[in-house]
DNA sequence: GTGAAGGGCCAC
DNA sequence: AAACGTGGCCCTTCAC
């Protein structure tokens, strides 16, 4: 592909080019930066293209003159980027949004993200890749040379090849969007695409904001936990080696407690009926009969917290901001959920000793808000089940209400055991639990488990029917959808019973889990609109939870704003069931 | 040494 | 025989 492009490095050239571009509906948009992290480098090039003409703006000469965040010479550029129109077409717009926000002081407005669109269309197909070269090849059938991507963008003089590469990336965006839009339309993905695009800037902003972790607090807690781990390790070592001591001529044999093979051997030597795997839920039932198993589970839960989050999490504290700027993937799962890494702040253990180290900075406070039972409310909405909906409408403890209905007794007569059955089933049905698993987790016999499940589904006929239909539907259609139209595709052979069973479970779970993700994303958009007018800063999200940091002088208003955004978002998708959001104002990430 | 696979546990 | 959905990250093991 030949591209007509123009290198711009002064005010006059920029003004002239932008004059031509500002009335366009769409512009291809890209940046070249000297680093991947906006805290580590600067923006070298900004490229804009209407498909016919492409401009490559070299920011270096502007930077040499002063602060590019405020200089009047760049006002036109900042405006075209922040305006809703023209819509900027970018691949992984979060990246460019972070850089323009941090270095140009400009919040990107009007986004079409070809990466997100490609992921929506692939709908969970693991074989598809979504880098720009692959996406271009898939939708346009043309090859894109990315060899200059990692070249030195800080050189005084950029090579012709570098500039041409930069121009091509932006120019490709315009025809690429046209092809992608066709596919979004034919797949019924326009609404969800809009939902996702609206979410890009809130997430970019959140990543720049970061989440404050108090390092001293963390180290202190770590010391305590390490001591505890050593103690438990020693005890476990003693209990396990009792079984192999006879085999060792030298007395006590050392067992690597982190080795599944060695631990399994040792357990067998002690006469423990070790199941196929030694995963927690398999071992749990044995814990009450075998103290060594209980000790092992204790060791593993302590060890996990140390190994996974130990010292390494401190390395993620940015020296400039003193905060953790984790990496969020907007479509991390095919259900639409976010995933998070480096570090995964969606996976911090619940224990207060860990969470209390995540807090507001001096002078601020946190607002912690989470949806109450959002997935079950979505299931109630979808299934239209009168009893299930009533249990929510009553406003009482949901699991108790459910237990009362299932066991046909008064709420006040529900025993803790009955509530526990109901609770586990309520959660389990969302995943397509089977009676075997239910029996194992509750400790009742298989037959008893089947009985309880039969009662449960007899109470909630509508729910039962919806789940069956969802399972059948996915086999017919080979896809499942959420309320926003988000899609997940399934591939299986007619006779592959395992895959079919798995697809059925997915067909039940994906619409629920995915609609919950839709709602959270919608809430982030609504929240962002009001946050920009206040000091409130989004700092973390965990699937059904949003955490905002705000000046301690005005937490009540921020809390109301957050709750309002979350409730409104959910009500766009859930109408028959009340939505409940629990809000806490706290200095620390604890409840 | 490095990298991938397997197994395990954390979050929701 | 029978698996309860989505992720990330750790450790061990094993191949090169």
Coordinates of C-alpha atoms (C1' of nucleotides) in Angstrom, one line a residue:
Chain A
X1 CA 0.0 0.0 0.0
X2 CA 1.4 3.4 -1.0
X3 CA 0.6 6.2 1.4
X4 CA 0.6 9.9 0.8
X5 CA 2.0 11.4 3.9
X6 CA 3.4 14.7 5.1
X7 CA 5.8 15.3 8.0
X8 CA 4.8 18.2 10.1
X9 CA 7.1 20.0 12.5
X10 CA 5.9 23.6 12.8
X11 CA 2.8 25.5 13.7
X12 CA 1.8 26.6 10.2
X13 CA 1.9 23.2 8.7
X14 CA -0.1 21.8 11.6
X15 CA -2.8 24.5 11.4
X16 CA -3.2 23.9 7.7
X17 CA -3.5 20.1 8.0
X18 CA -5.9 20.2 10.9
X19 CA -8.1 22.6 9.0
X20 CA -8.6 20.0 6.4
X21 CA -9.1 17.2 8.9
X22 CA -11.4 18.7 11.4
X23 CA -14.6 18.3 9.4
X24 CA -13.9 14.6 8.7
X25 CA -16.2 12.0 10.3
X26 CA -13.4 9.6 11.0
X27 CA -9.6 9.9 11.3
X28 CA -7.1 7.2 11.7
X29 CA -5.0 7.9 14.8
X30 CA -1.8 6.6 16.1
X31 CA 1.2 7.6 18.2
X32 CA 4.8 6.6 18.4
X33 CA 6.4 6.8 21.8
X34 CA 9.8 6.3 23.2
X35 CA 8.6 3.8 25.8
X36 CA 5.7 1.6 26.5
X37 CA 4.9 3.1 29.8
X38 CA 3.8 6.8 29.7
X39 CA 5.8 7.4 32.9
X40 CA 9.0 6.3 31.2
X41 CA 9.1 8.3 28.0
X42 CA 7.5 10.8 25.7
X43 CA 5.4 11.0 22.6
X44 CA 7.5 11.4 19.5
X45 CA 4.9 11.3 16.7
X46 CA 1.2 11.8 16.4
X47 CA -0.3 10.5 13.2
X48 CA -3.7 11.4 11.8
X49 CA -5.2 10.2 8.5
X50 CA -8.4 10.5 6.5
X51 CA -7.4 7.6 4.4
X52 CA -6.2 9.8 1.5
X53 CA -3.9 12.1 3.3
X54 CA -1.9 11.3 6.3
X55 CA 0.0 13.7 8.6
X56 CA 2.9 12.7 10.8
X57 CA 3.4 15.3 13.5
X58 CA 6.8 15.4 15.0
X59 CA 6.4 16.7 18.6
X60 CA 10.1 17.0 19.2
X61 CA 10.4 20.6 17.9
X62 CA 7.4 21.6 19.9
X63 CA 8.8 20.0 23.1
X64 CA 12.0 21.8 22.6
X65 CA 10.1 25.1 22.8
X66 CA 8.1 24.4 26.0
X67 CA 5.4 22.5 27.7
X68 CA 3.3 20.7 25.1
X69 CA 0.4 20.3 27.6
X70 CA -0.3 24.0 27.5
X71 CA 1.4 25.6 24.5
X72 CA -1.0 27.5 22.2
X73 CA 0.6 26.1 19.1
X74 CA -0.8 22.7 19.9
X75 CA -4.3 23.8 20.9
X76 CA -5.7 22.7 17.5
X77 CA -4.2 19.2 17.9
X78 CA -5.5 18.9 21.5
X79 CA -8.9 20.0 20.4
X80 CA -9.2 17.6 17.5
X81 CA -8.2 14.7 19.8
X82 CA -10.5 15.6 22.6
X83 CA -13.6 16.4 20.4
X84 CA -16.2 13.7 19.9
X85 CA -16.0 14.3 16.1
X86 CA -14.0 13.4 14.2
X87 CA -14.0 9.9 15.7
X88 CA -10.5 8.7 16.2
X89 CA -9.9 5.2 14.9
X90 CA -7.0 3.6 16.8
X91 CA -5.8 0.1 17.5
X92 CA -5.7 -0.4 21.3
X93 CA -6.8 3.1 22.0
X94 CA -6.1 2.7 25.7
X95 CA -2.4 3.0 24.9
X96 CA -2.8 6.3 22.9
X97 CA -5.4 7.6 25.4
X98 CA -2.9 7.2 28.3
X99 CA -0.1 9.0 26.5
X100 CA -2.2 11.9 25.3
X101 CA -3.8 12.3 28.7
X102 CA -0.4 12.2 30.5
X103 CA 1.7 14.1 28.1
X104 CA -0.7 16.4 26.2
X105 CA -3.2 16.9 29.0
X106 CA -5.8 15.8 26.6
X107 CA -8.6 13.4 27.2
X108 CA -9.2 11.5 24.0
X109 CA -12.8 11.8 22.8
X110 CA -14.7 9.9 20.2
X111 CA -13.0 6.5 19.9
X112 CA -13.3 3.6 17.5
X113 CA -11.0 0.8 18.7
X114 CA -10.1 -1.8 16.1
X115 CA -8.5 -4.1 18.7
X116 CA -11.6 -4.2 20.8
X117 CA -13.8 -4.6 17.7
X118 CA -11.7 -7.4 16.5
X119 CA -12.0 -9.2 19.9
X120 CA -15.8 -8.7 19.9
X121 CA -16.1 -10.2 16.4
X122 CA -13.8 -13.1 17.3
X123 CA -16.1 -13.7 20.2
X124 CA -13.7 -15.9 22.2
X125 CA -12.1 -17.8 19.3
X126 CA -8.8 -18.6 20.9
X127 CA -7.1 -19.1 17.5
X128 CA -7.5 -15.5 16.5
X129 CA -4.8 -12.9 17.3
X130 CA -5.5 -9.3 17.5
X131 CA -2.3 -7.4 16.9
X132 CA -2.7 -4.8 14.1
X133 CA -0.8 -6.8 11.5
X134 CA -3.1 -9.8 12.0
X135 CA -6.2 -7.8 12.2
X136 CA -5.3 -5.9 9.0
X137 CA -4.5 -9.1 7.2
X138 CA -7.8 -10.7 8.4
X139 CA -10.2 -7.9 7.5
X140 CA -8.4 -6.2 4.6
X141 CA -6.2 -9.0 3.3
X142 CA -3.2 -6.7 3.2
X143 CA 0.1 -7.2 4.9
X144 CA 1.5 -4.6 7.3
X145 CA 5.2 -4.4 8.0
X146 CA 5.7 -3.8 11.8
X147 CA 9.5 -4.0 11.8
X148 CA 9.9 -0.3 12.7
X149 CA 7.5 -0.6 15.6
X150 CA 10.3 -1.1 18.1
X151 CA 12.8 1.2 16.4
X152 CA 14.4 4.1 18.2
X153 CA 11.8 6.9 18.4
X154 CA 14.1 9.2 20.3
X155 CA 16.6 9.8 17.5
X156 CA 17.2 13.4 16.5
X157 CA 16.4 12.6 12.9
X158 CA 13.9 9.9 12.2
X159 CA 14.5 7.8 9.1
X160 CA 12.2 8.0 6.1
X161 CA 11.3 4.4 6.8
X162 CA 10.2 5.2 10.3
X163 CA 8.0 8.0 9.2
X164 CA 6.5 6.0 6.5
X165 CA 5.8 3.2 8.9
X166 CA 4.1 5.6 11.3
X167 CA 2.0 7.0 8.5
X168 CA 0.9 3.6 7.2
X169 CA -0.4 2.5 10.6
X170 CA -2.7 5.5 10.8
X171 CA -3.8 5.4 7.1
X172 CA -4.7 1.7 7.4
X173 CA -7.2 2.6 10.1
X174 CA -9.8 4.2 7.8
X175 CA -10.4 1.3 5.4
X176 CA -10.0 -1.1 8.3
X177 CA -12.8 0.5 10.3
X178 CA -15.1 0.3 7.2
X179 CA -14.6 -3.5 7.0
X180 CA -14.9 -4.0 10.7
X181 CA -18.2 -2.0 11.0
X182 CA -19.8 -4.2 8.3
X183 CA -19.0 -7.2 10.4
X184 CA -20.0 -5.6 13.7
X185 CA -23.4 -4.8 12.1
X186 CA -24.0 -8.2 10.6
X187 CA -23.0 -9.9 13.9
X188 CA -25.3 -7.6 15.9
X189 CA -22.4 -6.1 17.9
X190 CA -22.9 -2.4 17.5
X191 CA -24.4 -1.8 20.9
X192 CA -21.7 -3.7 22.7
X193 CA -19.0 -2.0 20.6
X194 CA -20.2 1.4 21.7
X195 CA -20.3 0.1 25.3
X196 CA -16.7 -1.0 25.1
X197 CA -15.4 2.2 23.3
X198 CA -17.0 4.3 26.0
X199 CA -15.0 2.4 28.5
X200 CA -11.5 3.0 27.1
X201 CA -10.9 6.4 28.5
X202 CA -12.1 5.5 32.0
X203 CA -9.7 2.5 32.1
X204 CA -6.9 4.6 30.6
X205 CA -7.5 7.1 33.3
X206 CA -7.7 4.5 36.1
X207 CA -4.3 3.0 35.0
X208 CA -2.7 6.4 35.1
X209 CA -4.3 7.1 38.5
X210 CA -2.9 3.9 40.0
X211 CA -3.9 2.3 43.3
X212 CA -1.9 3.3 46.4
X213 CA -0.2 0.5 48.3
X214 CA 1.6 1.3 51.5
X215 CA 4.9 -0.5 51.2
X216 CA 5.7 -0.4 54.9
X217 CA 2.4 -1.9 55.9
X218 CA 2.9 -4.6 53.3
X219 CA 6.4 -5.5 54.5
X220 CA 5.2 -5.6 58.0
X221 CA 2.4 -7.9 57.2
X222 CA 4.7 -10.0 55.1
X223 CA 7.0 -10.6 58.0
X224 CA 4.1 -11.8 60.2
X225 CA 2.8 -14.1 57.5
X226 CA 6.3 -15.5 56.8
X227 CA 6.8 -16.4 60.4
X228 CA 3.4 -18.1 60.4
X229 CA 4.3 -20.0 57.2
X230 CA 7.6 -21.2 58.7
X231 CA 5.7 -22.5 61.7
X232 CA 3.1 -24.3 59.6
X233 CA 5.8 -25.6 57.2
X234 CA 7.7 -27.1 60.1
X235 CA 4.6 -28.8 61.5
X236 CA 3.5 -30.1 58.2
X237 CA 7.0 -31.3 57.5
X238 CA 6.9 -33.3 60.7
X239 CA 3.5 -34.8 60.1
X240 CA 4.3 -35.8 56.5
X241 CA 7.8 -37.2 57.1
X242 CA 6.4 -39.5 59.8
X243 CA 5.2 -41.6 56.8
X244 CA 8.6 -41.8 55.0
X245 CA 10.9 -41.8 58.0
X246 CA 11.2 -45.6 57.9
X247 CA 12.3 -45.5 54.3
X248 CA 15.1 -43.1 55.1
X249 CA 18.3 -44.4 56.7
X250 CA 19.1 -41.0 57.9
X251 CA 15.9 -40.4 59.9
X252 CA 13.8 -37.5 58.9
X253 CA 13.4 -37.1 55.1
X254 CA 13.0 -33.6 53.7
X255 CA 9.9 -33.2 51.7
X256 CA 9.5 -30.4 49.2
X257 CA 6.1 -29.1 50.4
X258 CA 5.5 -27.4 47.1
X259 CA 6.0 -30.6 45.1
X260 CA 2.7 -32.2 44.4
X261 CA 4.4 -35.5 43.7
X262 CA 6.3 -35.6 46.9
X263 CA 3.4 -34.5 49.0
X264 CA 1.1 -37.0 47.4
X265 CA 3.6 -39.8 48.1
X266 CA 3.9 -38.8 51.7
X267 CA 0.1 -38.6 52.2
X268 CA -0.2 -42.1 50.7
X269 CA 2.4 -43.4 53.0
X270 CA 0.4 -42.1 55.9
X271 CA -2.6 -44.0 54.7
X272 CA -4.6 -41.0 53.5
X273 CA -6.9 -42.0 50.6
X274 CA -5.6 -39.3 48.2
X275 CA -8.0 -38.4 45.5
X276 CA -7.1 -38.1 41.8
X277 CA -5.9 -34.6 42.3
X278 CA -4.8 -32.9 45.5
X279 CA -6.8 -29.7 44.7
X280 CA -8.3 -28.0 47.7
X281 CA -11.9 -28.9 47.0
X282 CA -11.0 -32.5 46.6
X283 CA -9.0 -32.6 49.8
X284 CA -11.4 -30.5 51.9
X285 CA -13.7 -33.4 52.8
X286 CA -10.7 -35.3 54.1
X287 CA -9.6 -32.5 56.4
X288 CA -11.8 -33.4 59.3
X289 CA -10.5 -37.0 59.4
X290 CA -6.9 -36.3 58.7
X291 CA -5.2 -33.5 60.6
X292 CA -2.3 -33.7 58.1
X293 CA -4.6 -32.8 55.3
X294 CA -6.0 -29.8 57.2
X295 CA -2.4 -28.7 57.8
X296 CA -1.6 -29.0 54.1
X297 CA -4.5 -26.9 53.1
X298 CA -3.5 -24.3 55.7
X299 CA 0.1 -24.3 54.4
X300 CA -1.0 -23.9 50.8
X301 CA -3.3 -20.9 51.5
X302 CA -0.6 -19.2 53.5
X303 CA 2.1 -20.0 50.9
X304 CA 0.0 -18.7 48.1
X305 CA -0.4 -15.3 49.6
X306 CA 3.4 -15.1 50.1
X307 CA 4.6 -16.4 46.8
X308 CA 2.1 -14.7 44.7
X309 CA 2.1 -11.3 46.3
X310 CA 5.2 -11.3 48.5
X311 CA 8.0 -8.9 47.7
X312 CA 7.3 -8.9 44.0
X313 CA 4.2 -6.7 44.3
X314 CA 6.4 -3.9 45.8
X315 CA 8.4 -3.9 42.6
X316 CA 5.3 -2.6 40.8
X317 CA 5.2 0.6 42.9
X318 CA 6.0 3.4 40.4
X319 CA 8.9 5.5 41.8
X320 CA 7.4 8.6 40.3
X321 CA 3.9 8.3 41.7
X322 CA 4.4 5.8 44.6
X323 CA 1.4 3.9 43.3
X324 CA 0.6 0.7 41.5
X325 CA -0.4 1.1 37.9
X326 CA -1.7 -2.4 36.9
X327 CA -2.4 -3.5 33.4
X328 CA -6.1 -4.1 32.7
X329 CA -7.3 -5.9 29.6
X330 CA -10.7 -4.6 28.7
X331 CA -11.9 -7.9 27.1
X332 CA -9.7 -10.2 29.2
X333 CA -12.2 -13.0 29.0
X334 CA -14.6 -13.9 26.2
X335 CA -17.5 -13.3 28.6
X336 CA -16.5 -9.6 28.5
X337 CA -14.9 -9.6 31.9
X338 CA -11.7 -7.6 32.6
X339 CA -8.5 -9.4 33.3
X340 CA -5.6 -7.7 35.1
X341 CA -1.9 -8.3 35.4
X342 CA 1.4 -6.8 36.6
X343 CA 0.2 -7.1 39.3
X344 CA -3.3 -8.7 39.3
X345 CA -5.0 -6.3 41.7
X346 CA -8.3 -8.2 41.1
X347 CA -6.9 -11.1 43.0
X348 CA -5.6 -9.7 46.3
X349 CA -6.6 -12.1 49.1
X350 CA -9.6 -11.0 51.1
X351 CA -7.6 -11.2 54.4
X352 CA -7.6 -7.9 56.2
X353 CA -3.8 -8.1 56.7
X354 CA -3.3 -7.7 52.9
X355 CA -6.2 -5.4 52.0
X356 CA -5.6 -2.8 54.6
X357 CA -2.3 -1.9 53.0
X358 CA -4.2 -0.8 49.9
X359 CA -5.5 2.5 51.0
X360 CA -6.1 6.2 50.2
X361 CA -3.2 8.5 50.3
X362 CA -2.9 11.1 53.0
X363 CA -5.7 13.6 52.8
X364 CA -7.9 11.2 50.7
X365 CA -10.4 8.5 51.4
X366 CA -11.6 5.5 49.4
X367 CA -15.2 4.8 48.3
X368 CA -15.7 1.1 47.9
X369 CA -18.9 0.1 46.2
X370 CA -20.0 -3.4 45.0
X371 CA -23.1 -4.8 43.5
X372 CA -25.0 -7.1 45.8
X373 CA -25.7 -10.5 44.2
X374 CA -25.6 -8.9 40.7
X375 CA -25.3 -12.3 38.8
X376 CA -28.2 -13.8 40.7
X377 CA -30.3 -10.7 39.9
X378 CA -29.4 -11.0 36.3
X379 CA -30.4 -14.6 36.3
X380 CA -33.7 -13.7 38.0
X381 CA -34.3 -11.0 35.3
X382 CA -33.5 -13.4 32.4
X383 CA -35.5 -16.3 33.7
X384 CA -38.5 -14.3 34.7
X385 CA -38.9 -16.7 37.6
X386 CA -41.6 -15.3 39.9
X387 CA -40.3 -16.9 43.1
X388 CA -36.7 -15.9 42.5
X389 CA -37.7 -12.4 41.7
X390 CA -39.9 -12.3 44.9
X391 CA -36.9 -13.4 47.0
X392 CA -35.1 -10.3 45.9
X393 CA -38.1 -8.0 46.1
X394 CA -38.7 -9.0 49.8
X395 CA -35.4 -7.2 50.6
X396 CA -34.6 -9.9 53.2
X397 CA -31.4 -11.9 53.2
X398 CA -31.5 -13.5 49.8
X399 CA -30.1 -16.9 50.7
X400 CA -32.5 -17.2 53.7
X401 CA -35.4 -16.3 51.6
X402 CA -34.4 -18.9 49.0
X403 CA -34.0 -21.5 51.8
X404 CA -37.4 -20.7 53.1
X405 CA -38.9 -21.2 49.6
X406 CA -37.0 -24.3 48.8
X407 CA -37.7 -26.1 52.1
X408 CA -41.2 -24.6 52.3
X409 CA -40.8 -23.1 55.7
X410 CA -41.0 -19.7 57.3
X411 CA -38.0 -17.4 57.0
X412 CA -37.4 -17.5 60.8
X413 CA -37.3 -21.3 60.8
X414 CA -34.5 -21.6 58.3
X415 CA -31.5 -23.3 59.9
X416 CA -28.0 -22.3 59.2
X417 CA -27.5 -25.5 57.3
X418 CA -30.5 -24.9 55.1
X419 CA -29.3 -21.4 54.4
X420 CA -25.9 -22.8 53.5
X421 CA -27.4 -25.3 51.1
X422 CA -29.4 -22.6 49.4
X423 CA -26.4 -20.3 49.2
X424 CA -24.1 -22.9 47.6
X425 CA -26.8 -23.8 45.1
X426 CA -27.5 -20.2 44.3
X427 CA -23.9 -19.7 43.4
X428 CA -23.6 -23.1 41.8
X429 CA -26.5 -22.9 39.4
X430 CA -24.8 -19.9 37.7
X431 CA -21.9 -22.2 36.8
X432 CA -24.0 -25.2 36.0
X433 CA -23.2 -27.3 39.0
X434 CA -23.9 -31.0 39.1
X435 CA -25.2 -33.1 42.0
X436 CA -21.8 -34.8 42.5
X437 CA -20.0 -31.6 43.0
X438 CA -22.8 -30.3 45.2
X439 CA -22.6 -33.4 47.3
X440 CA -18.8 -33.1 47.7
X441 CA -18.9 -29.5 48.7
X442 CA -21.7 -29.9 51.2
X443 CA -20.7 -33.2 52.6
X444 CA -24.1 -34.8 52.0
X445 CA -24.6 -38.1 50.0
X446 CA -25.1 -38.1 46.3
X447 CA -28.7 -39.0 46.7
X448 CA -29.4 -36.3 49.3
X449 CA -27.7 -33.8 47.0
X450 CA -30.0 -34.8 44.1
X451 CA -33.0 -34.5 46.4
X452 CA -32.1 -31.0 47.4
X453 CA -31.4 -29.9 43.9
X454 CA -34.7 -31.4 42.7
X455 CA -36.5 -29.3 45.4
X456 CA -34.5 -26.3 44.4
X457 CA -35.5 -26.5 40.7
X458 CA -39.1 -27.4 41.6
X459 CA -39.2 -24.2 43.5
X460 CA -37.7 -22.2 40.7
X461 CA -39.3 -23.7 37.6
X462 CA -38.7 -20.6 35.5
X463 CA -35.0 -20.7 36.4
X464 CA -34.8 -24.3 35.6
X465 CA -36.4 -23.7 32.2
X466 CA -34.2 -20.8 31.4
X467 CA -31.0 -22.8 32.2
X468 CA -32.2 -25.7 30.1
X469 CA -33.0 -23.4 27.2
X470 CA -29.7 -21.6 27.5
X471 CA -27.9 -25.0 27.3
X472 CA -29.9 -26.2 24.4
X473 CA -29.7 -22.9 22.6
X474 CA -25.9 -22.8 22.6
X475 CA -25.9 -26.3 20.9
X476 CA -28.2 -25.0 18.2
X477 CA -26.8 -21.6 17.6
X478 CA -23.2 -22.3 18.6
X479 CA -23.0 -19.0 20.4
X480 CA -24.3 -17.3 23.5
X481 CA -25.0 -13.6 24.1
X482 CA -25.3 -11.1 26.9
X483 CA -27.9 -8.4 27.3
X484 CA -25.7 -5.9 25.4
X485 CA -25.4 -8.4 22.5
X486 CA -21.9 -9.4 23.3
X487 CA -21.2 -12.8 21.8
X488 CA -19.2 -15.9 22.6
X489 CA -18.8 -18.6 19.8
X490 CA -18.5 -22.3 20.4
X491 CA -16.9 -24.9 18.3
X492 CA -17.5 -28.6 18.8
X493 CA -18.2 -31.8 17.0
X494 CA -21.6 -33.4 17.1
X495 CA -20.4 -36.4 18.9
X496 CA -18.0 -34.8 21.3
X497 CA -20.0 -35.2 24.5
X498 CA -17.4 -33.6 26.7
X499 CA -17.3 -30.5 24.7
X500 CA -21.0 -30.4 24.4
X501 CA -21.4 -30.6 28.1
X502 CA -18.9 -27.9 28.5
X503 CA -20.6 -25.7 25.9
X504 CA -23.9 -26.1 27.7
X505 CA -22.4 -24.9 31.0
X506 CA -20.8 -22.0 29.2
X507 CA -24.1 -21.2 27.5
X508 CA -25.7 -20.8 30.9
X509 CA -22.9 -19.0 32.5
X510 CA -21.7 -16.6 29.8
X511 CA -24.9 -14.5 29.4
X512 CA -24.9 -14.0 33.2
X513 CA -21.3 -13.4 33.8
X514 CA -21.1 -11.3 30.6
X515 CA -24.1 -9.2 31.4
X516 CA -22.5 -8.4 34.8
X517 CA -19.5 -7.2 32.8
X518 CA -21.7 -5.2 30.5
X519 CA -23.2 -3.5 33.6
X520 CA -19.8 -2.7 35.2
X521 CA -18.6 -1.2 31.9
X522 CA -21.6 0.9 31.5
X523 CA -21.2 2.1 35.1
X524 CA -17.6 3.1 34.4
X525 CA -18.7 5.3 31.6
X526 CA -21.5 7.0 33.7
X527 CA -19.1 7.4 36.6
X528 CA -16.4 8.9 34.4
X529 CA -18.8 11.6 33.2
X530 CA -19.5 12.8 36.7
X531 CA -15.9 12.1 38.0
X532 CA -14.4 14.6 35.6
X533 CA -16.3 17.3 37.4
X534 CA -14.9 16.3 40.8
X535 CA -11.7 15.2 42.6
X536 CA -12.9 11.6 42.5
X537 CA -10.4 9.2 40.9
X538 CA -11.2 5.7 39.8
X539 CA -8.5 3.4 41.3
X540 CA -9.6 -0.2 40.9
X541 CA -12.3 -2.5 39.7
X542 CA -13.0 -6.1 40.6
X543 CA -15.8 -7.5 38.4
X544 CA -18.6 -6.2 40.5
X545 CA -16.8 -3.7 42.6
X546 CA -15.6 -0.2 41.9
X547 CA -13.1 1.7 44.1
X548 CA -12.7 5.5 43.9
X549 CA -10.3 7.7 45.7
X550 CA -11.5 11.1 46.7
X551 CA -10.5 14.1 48.8
X552 CA -11.5 13.3 52.3
X553 CA -13.5 16.5 52.5
X554 CA -16.2 15.4 50.1
X555 CA -16.7 11.6 50.4
X556 CA -20.5 11.7 50.7
X557 CA -21.1 13.3 47.4
X558 CA -18.6 11.0 45.7
X559 CA -20.3 8.0 47.3
X560 CA -23.7 9.1 46.0
X561 CA -22.3 9.7 42.5
X562 CA -20.7 6.3 42.5
X563 CA -23.8 4.5 43.7
X564 CA -26.0 6.4 41.3
X565 CA -23.8 5.5 38.3
X566 CA -23.8 1.8 39.3
X567 CA -27.5 1.6 39.9
X568 CA -28.4 3.4 36.7
X569 CA -26.1 1.2 34.7
X570 CA -27.6 -1.9 36.1
X571 CA -31.2 -0.7 35.6
X572 CA -30.5 -0.3 31.9
X573 CA -30.3 -4.1 31.7
X574 CA -32.2 -5.3 34.7
X575 CA -35.8 -4.0 35.1
X576 CA -37.8 -6.6 37.1
X577 CA -35.4 -7.0 40.0
X578 CA -34.3 -4.3 42.3
X579 CA -30.6 -3.4 42.2
X580 CA -28.6 -3.0 45.3
X581 CA -25.2 -1.5 45.7
X582 CA -23.3 -1.5 49.0
X583 CA -21.1 1.5 49.5
X584 CA -18.4 2.0 52.1
X585 CA -16.4 5.1 52.9
X586 CA -13.0 3.9 54.3
X587 CA -9.4 4.9 54.4
X588 CA -8.5 1.3 53.7
X589 CA -9.7 -1.4 51.3
X590 CA -11.5 -3.3 54.0
X591 CA -15.1 -3.7 54.9
Chain B
dG1 C1' 19.7 -21.7 31.9
dT2 C1' 15.1 -21.3 29.5
dG3 C1' 10.5 -22.4 28.3
dA4 C1' 6.3 -24.9 28.2
dA5 C1' 3.0 -27.8 30.5
dG6 C1' 0.8 -29.4 34.6
dG7 C1' -1.2 -28.5 38.9
dG8 C1' -2.6 -25.5 42.4
dC9 C1' -4.9 -21.4 44.6
dC10 C1' -6.3 -16.4 44.6
dA11 C1' -10.1 -13.2 43.0
dC12 C1' -15.1 -12.6 41.2
Chain C
dA1 C1' -16.1 -41.7 34.2
dA2 C1' -18.9 -38.2 34.8
dA3 C1' -15.8 -31.1 35.6
dC4 C1' -18.5 -25.6 38.4
dG5 C1' -17.8 -20.4 34.9
dT6 C1' -13.9 -16.4 34.0
dG7 C1' -9.0 -14.9 34.7
dG8 C1' -3.3 -14.4 36.6
dC9 C1' 0.6 -16.1 38.9
dC10 C1' 3.2 -19.2 41.3
dC11 C1' 5.9 -23.7 41.8
dT12 C1' 7.6 -28.1 40.0
dT13 C1' 8.8 -31.0 36.4
dC14 C1' 10.7 -32.1 32.2
dA15 C1' 12.7 -31.3 27.7
dC16 C1' 16.2 -28.9 25.2

